[in-house]
Tab-separated table of C-alpha atoms and ligand atoms in Angstrom:
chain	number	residue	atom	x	y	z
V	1	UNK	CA	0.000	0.000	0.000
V	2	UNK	CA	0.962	3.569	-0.698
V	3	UNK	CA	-0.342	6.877	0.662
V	4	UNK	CA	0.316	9.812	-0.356
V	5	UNK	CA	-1.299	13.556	0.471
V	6	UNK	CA	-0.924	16.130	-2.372
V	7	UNK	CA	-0.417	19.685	-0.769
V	8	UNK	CA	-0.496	23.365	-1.738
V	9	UNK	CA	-2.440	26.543	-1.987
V	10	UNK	CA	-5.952	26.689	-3.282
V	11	UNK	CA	-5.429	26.551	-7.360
V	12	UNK	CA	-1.999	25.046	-6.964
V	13	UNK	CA	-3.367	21.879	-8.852
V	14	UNK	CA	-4.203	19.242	-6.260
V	15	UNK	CA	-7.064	17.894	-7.882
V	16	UNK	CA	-5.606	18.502	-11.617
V	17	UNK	CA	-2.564	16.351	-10.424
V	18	UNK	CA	-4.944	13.736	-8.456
V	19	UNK	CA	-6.426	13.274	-11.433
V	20	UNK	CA	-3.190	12.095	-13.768
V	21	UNK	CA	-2.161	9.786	-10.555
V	22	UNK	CA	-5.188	8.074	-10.447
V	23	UNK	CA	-4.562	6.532	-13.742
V	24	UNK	CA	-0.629	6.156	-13.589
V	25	UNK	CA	-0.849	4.360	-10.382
V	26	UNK	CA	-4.021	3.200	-9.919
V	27	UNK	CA	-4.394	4.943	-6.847
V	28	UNK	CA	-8.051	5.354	-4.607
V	29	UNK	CA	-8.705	9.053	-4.522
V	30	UNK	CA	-10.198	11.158	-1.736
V	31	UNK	CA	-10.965	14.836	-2.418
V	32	UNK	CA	-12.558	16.442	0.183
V	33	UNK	CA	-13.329	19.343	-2.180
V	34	UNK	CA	-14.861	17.048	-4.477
V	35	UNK	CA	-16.843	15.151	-1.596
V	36	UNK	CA	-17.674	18.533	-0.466
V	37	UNK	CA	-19.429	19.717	-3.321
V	38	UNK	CA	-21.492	16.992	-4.040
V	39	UNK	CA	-22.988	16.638	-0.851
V	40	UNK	CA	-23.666	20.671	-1.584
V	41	UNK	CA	-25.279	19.559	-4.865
V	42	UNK	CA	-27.421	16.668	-2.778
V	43	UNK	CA	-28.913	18.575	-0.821
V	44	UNK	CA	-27.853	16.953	2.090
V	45	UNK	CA	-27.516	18.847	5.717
V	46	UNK	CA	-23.872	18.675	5.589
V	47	UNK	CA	-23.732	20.098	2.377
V	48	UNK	CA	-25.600	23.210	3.400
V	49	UNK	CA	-23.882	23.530	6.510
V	50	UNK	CA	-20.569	23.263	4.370
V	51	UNK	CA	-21.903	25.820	1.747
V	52	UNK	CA	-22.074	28.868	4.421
V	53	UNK	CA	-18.057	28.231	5.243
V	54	UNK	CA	-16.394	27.592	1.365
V	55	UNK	CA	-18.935	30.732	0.365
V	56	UNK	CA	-16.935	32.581	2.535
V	57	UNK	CA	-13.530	30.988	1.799
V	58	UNK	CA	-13.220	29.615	5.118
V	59	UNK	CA	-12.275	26.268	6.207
V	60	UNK	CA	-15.619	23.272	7.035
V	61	UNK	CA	-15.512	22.134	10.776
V	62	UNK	CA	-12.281	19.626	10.926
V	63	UNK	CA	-15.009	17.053	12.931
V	64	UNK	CA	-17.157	17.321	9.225
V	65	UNK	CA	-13.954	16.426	6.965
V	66	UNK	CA	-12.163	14.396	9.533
V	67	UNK	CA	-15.384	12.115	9.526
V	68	UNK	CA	-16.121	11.690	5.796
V	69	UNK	CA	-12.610	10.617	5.243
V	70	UNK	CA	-12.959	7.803	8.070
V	71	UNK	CA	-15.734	6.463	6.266
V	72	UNK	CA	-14.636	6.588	2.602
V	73	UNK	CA	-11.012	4.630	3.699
V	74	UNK	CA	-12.552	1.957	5.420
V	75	UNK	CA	-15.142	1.454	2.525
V	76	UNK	CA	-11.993	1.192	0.524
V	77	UNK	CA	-9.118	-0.801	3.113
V	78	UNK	CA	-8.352	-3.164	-0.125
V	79	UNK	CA	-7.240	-0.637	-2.155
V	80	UNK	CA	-3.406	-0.208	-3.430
V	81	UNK	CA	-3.238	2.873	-1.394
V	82	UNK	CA	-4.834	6.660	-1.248
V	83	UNK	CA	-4.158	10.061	-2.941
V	84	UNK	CA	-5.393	12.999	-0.263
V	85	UNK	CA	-6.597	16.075	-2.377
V	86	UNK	CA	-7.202	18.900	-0.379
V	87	UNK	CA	-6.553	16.820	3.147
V	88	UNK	CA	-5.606	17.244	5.980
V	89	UNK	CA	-5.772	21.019	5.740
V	90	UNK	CA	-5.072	22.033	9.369
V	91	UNK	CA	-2.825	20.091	11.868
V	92	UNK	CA	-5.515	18.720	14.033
V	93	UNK	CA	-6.934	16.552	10.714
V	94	UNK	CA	-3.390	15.668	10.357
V	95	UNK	CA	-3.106	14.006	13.680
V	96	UNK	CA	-6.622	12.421	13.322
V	97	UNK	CA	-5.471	11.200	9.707
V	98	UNK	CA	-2.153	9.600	11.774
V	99	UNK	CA	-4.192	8.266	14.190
V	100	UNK	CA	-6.396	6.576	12.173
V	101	UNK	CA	-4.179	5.074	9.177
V	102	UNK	CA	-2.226	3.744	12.309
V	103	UNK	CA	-4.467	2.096	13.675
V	104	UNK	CA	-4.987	0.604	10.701
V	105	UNK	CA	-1.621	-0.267	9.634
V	106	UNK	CA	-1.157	1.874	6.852
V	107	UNK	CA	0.678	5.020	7.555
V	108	UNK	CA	1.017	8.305	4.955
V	109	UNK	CA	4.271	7.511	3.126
V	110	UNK	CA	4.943	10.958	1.816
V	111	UNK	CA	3.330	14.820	1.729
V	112	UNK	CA	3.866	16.065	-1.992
V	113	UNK	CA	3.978	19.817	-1.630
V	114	UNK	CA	3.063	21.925	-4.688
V	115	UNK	CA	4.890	25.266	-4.557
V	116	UNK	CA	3.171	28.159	-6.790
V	117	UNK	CA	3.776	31.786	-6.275
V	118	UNK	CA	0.540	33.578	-5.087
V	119	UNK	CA	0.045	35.739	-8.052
V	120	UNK	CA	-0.153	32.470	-10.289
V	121	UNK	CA	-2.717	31.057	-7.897
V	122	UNK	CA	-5.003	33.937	-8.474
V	123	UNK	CA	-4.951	34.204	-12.155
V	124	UNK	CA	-5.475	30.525	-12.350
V	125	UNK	CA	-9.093	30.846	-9.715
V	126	UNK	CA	-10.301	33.422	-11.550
V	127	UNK	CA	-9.490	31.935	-14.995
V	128	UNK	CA	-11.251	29.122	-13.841
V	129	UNK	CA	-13.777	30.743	-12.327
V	130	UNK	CA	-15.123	31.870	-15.676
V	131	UNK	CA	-15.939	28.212	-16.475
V	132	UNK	CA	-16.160	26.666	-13.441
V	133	UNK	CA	-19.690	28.233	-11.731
V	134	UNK	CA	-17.874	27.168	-8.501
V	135	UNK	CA	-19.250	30.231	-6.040
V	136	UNK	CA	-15.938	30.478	-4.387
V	137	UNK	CA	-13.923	30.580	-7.338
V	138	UNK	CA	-14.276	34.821	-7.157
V	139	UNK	CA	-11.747	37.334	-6.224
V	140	UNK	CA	-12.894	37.905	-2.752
V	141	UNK	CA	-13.287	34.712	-2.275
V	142	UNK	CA	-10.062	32.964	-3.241
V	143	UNK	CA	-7.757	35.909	-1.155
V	144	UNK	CA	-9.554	34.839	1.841
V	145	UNK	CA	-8.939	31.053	0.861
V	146	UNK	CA	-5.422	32.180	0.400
V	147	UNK	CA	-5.325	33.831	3.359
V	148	UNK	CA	-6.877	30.691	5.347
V	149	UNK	CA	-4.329	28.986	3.883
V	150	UNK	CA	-1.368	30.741	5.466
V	151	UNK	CA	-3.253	30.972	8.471
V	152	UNK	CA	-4.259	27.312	9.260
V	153	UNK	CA	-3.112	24.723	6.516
V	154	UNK	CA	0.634	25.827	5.950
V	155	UNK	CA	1.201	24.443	8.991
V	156	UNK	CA	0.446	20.848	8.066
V	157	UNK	CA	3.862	20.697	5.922
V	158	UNK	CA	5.601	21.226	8.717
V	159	UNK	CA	3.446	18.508	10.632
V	160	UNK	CA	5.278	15.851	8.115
V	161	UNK	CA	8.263	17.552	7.247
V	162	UNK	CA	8.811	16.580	11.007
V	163	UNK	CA	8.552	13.245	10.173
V	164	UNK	CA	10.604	12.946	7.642
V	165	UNK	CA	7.748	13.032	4.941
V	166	UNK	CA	7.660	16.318	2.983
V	167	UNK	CA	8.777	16.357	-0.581
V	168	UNK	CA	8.531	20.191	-2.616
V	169	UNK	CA	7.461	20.010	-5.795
V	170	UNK	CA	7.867	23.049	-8.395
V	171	UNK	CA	3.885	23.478	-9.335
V	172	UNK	CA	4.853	26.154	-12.093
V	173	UNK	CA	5.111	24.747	-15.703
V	174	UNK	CA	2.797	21.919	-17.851
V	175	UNK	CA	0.683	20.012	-16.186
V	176	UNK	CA	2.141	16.972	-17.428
V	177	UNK	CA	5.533	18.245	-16.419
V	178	UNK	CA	4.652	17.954	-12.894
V	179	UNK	CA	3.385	15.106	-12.685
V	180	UNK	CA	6.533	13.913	-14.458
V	181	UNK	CA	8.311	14.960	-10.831
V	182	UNK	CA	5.238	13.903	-8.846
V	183	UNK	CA	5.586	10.426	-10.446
V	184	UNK	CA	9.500	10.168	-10.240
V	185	UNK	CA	9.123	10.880	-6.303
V	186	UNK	CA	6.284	8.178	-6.043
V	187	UNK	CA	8.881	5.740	-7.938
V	188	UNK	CA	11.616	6.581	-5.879
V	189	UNK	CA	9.900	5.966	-2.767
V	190	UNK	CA	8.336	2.731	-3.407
V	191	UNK	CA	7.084	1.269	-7.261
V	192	UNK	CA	3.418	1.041	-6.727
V	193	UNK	CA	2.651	0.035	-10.580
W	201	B4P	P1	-10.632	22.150	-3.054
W	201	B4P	O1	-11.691	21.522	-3.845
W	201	B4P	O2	-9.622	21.269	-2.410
W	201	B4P	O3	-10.010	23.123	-4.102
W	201	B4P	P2	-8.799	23.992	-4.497
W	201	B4P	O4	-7.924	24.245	-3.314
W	201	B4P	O5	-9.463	25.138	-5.178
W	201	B4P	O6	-8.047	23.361	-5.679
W	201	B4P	P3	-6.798	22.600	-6.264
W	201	B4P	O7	-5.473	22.944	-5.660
W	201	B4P	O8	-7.208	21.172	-6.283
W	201	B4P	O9	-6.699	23.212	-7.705
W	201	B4P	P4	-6.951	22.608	-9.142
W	201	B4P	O10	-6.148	21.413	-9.474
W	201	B4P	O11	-8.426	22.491	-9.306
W	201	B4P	O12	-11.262	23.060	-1.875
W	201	B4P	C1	-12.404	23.897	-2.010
W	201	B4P	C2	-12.962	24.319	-0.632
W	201	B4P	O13	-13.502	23.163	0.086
W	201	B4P	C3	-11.974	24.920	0.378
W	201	B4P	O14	-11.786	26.318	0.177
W	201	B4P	C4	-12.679	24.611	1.740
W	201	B4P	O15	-13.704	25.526	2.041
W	201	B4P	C5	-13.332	23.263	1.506
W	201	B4P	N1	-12.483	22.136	1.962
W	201	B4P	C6	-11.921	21.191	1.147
W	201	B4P	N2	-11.190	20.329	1.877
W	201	B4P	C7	-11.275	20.724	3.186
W	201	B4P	C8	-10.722	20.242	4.409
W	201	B4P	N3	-9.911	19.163	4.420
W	201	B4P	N4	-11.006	20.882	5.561
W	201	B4P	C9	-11.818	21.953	5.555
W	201	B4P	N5	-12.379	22.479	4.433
W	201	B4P	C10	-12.104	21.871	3.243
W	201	B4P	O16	-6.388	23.770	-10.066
W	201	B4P	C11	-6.935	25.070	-10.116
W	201	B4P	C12	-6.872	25.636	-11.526
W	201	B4P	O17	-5.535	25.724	-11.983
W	201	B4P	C13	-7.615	24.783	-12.550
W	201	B4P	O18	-8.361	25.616	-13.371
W	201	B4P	C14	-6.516	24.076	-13.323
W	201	B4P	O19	-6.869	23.809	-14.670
W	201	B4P	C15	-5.387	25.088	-13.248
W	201	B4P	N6	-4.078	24.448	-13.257
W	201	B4P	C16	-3.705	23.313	-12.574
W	201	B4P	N7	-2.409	23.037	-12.825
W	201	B4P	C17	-1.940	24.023	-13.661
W	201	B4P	C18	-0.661	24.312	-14.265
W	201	B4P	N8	0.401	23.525	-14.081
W	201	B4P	N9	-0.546	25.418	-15.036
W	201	B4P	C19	-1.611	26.224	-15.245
W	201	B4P	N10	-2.860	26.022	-14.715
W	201	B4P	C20	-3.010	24.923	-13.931
């Protein structure tokens, strides 16, 4: 098994990336954007609870995200290993995520930090935001998820560079170009294929 998180600002191309791994390495993945949004689009009480905080750019409750991912892993336990998108954002869903894959006998093997320059971040949110008709994909809106960012998710990198874990990753340049770099880490660490 193999577990890795994908890190980095909002726009820094998490879920673009998550998507190219999926298929190189046949990898189960968990966005908790993505998870996010369709509750949102269900209807469901979480999702409207959750629509009030990524409206504003803010952070959902960690006991919301910290819970859905619980579920989702052990639905999946005979899978070749997880991609995080977008999780843990904040240092008390990283120790929950440590707690729990320990228990369980499958530990994060490595933190794959995307490094983009905030200007770049905001020209790619807006330009998506012209397509996307995601609500929080606006100029207010993404400095404050930038700002949350710094504030409370930053910190995480630090959570696993402490344990050895953290691996940069230059997140300027083609698409398939970084996950060229993403993929020679992966191989490096252990050959999942
Ligand atoms: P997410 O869905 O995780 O979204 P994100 O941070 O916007 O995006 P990502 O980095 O994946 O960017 P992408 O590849 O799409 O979060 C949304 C919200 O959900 C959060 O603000 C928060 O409220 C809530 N939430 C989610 N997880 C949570 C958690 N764990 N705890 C609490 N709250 C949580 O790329 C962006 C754009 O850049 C795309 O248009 C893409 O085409 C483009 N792009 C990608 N790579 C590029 C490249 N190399 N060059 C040029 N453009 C590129």
């Amino acid at each position: 098994m193999f577990n890795i998180i994908l890190f980095g600002p909002p726009g820094s191309g998490k879920g673009t990336q998550s998507e190219l791994l999926i298929n190189n390495f046949g990898l189960t993945h968990i966005s908790t954007g993505d998870l996010l949004r369709s509750e949102i689009e269900e209807g469901t009480k979480l999702g409207v609870e959750a629509k009030k905080y990524m409206d504003d750019g803010q952070l959902v409750p960690d006991e919301v995200v910290i819970g859905m991912i619980e579920t989702l892993v052990r639905k999946n336990k005979t899978s070749k290993g997880f991609i995080f998108d977008g999780f843990p954002r904040t240092t008390t869903q990283a120790t929950a995520l440590d707690t729990f894959l320990s228990a369980n006998n499958m530990p994060i093997d490595v933190l794959v930090s995307l490094d983009v320059p905030e200007a770049e971040l905001k020209s790619r949110l807006i330009e998506r935001g012209k397509v996307s008709g995601r609500s929080d994909d606006n100029e207010e809106v993404i400095l404050q998820r930038i700002q949350e960012y710094l504030n409370k998710t930053k910190a995480v990198e630090e959570h696993y560079a402490a344990q050895g874990k953290l691996e940069k990753i230059d997140g300027v340049g083609t698409i398939e170009s970084i996950a060229s770099s993403i993929a020679k880490v992966i191989e490096r660490l252990t050959p999942v294929k």
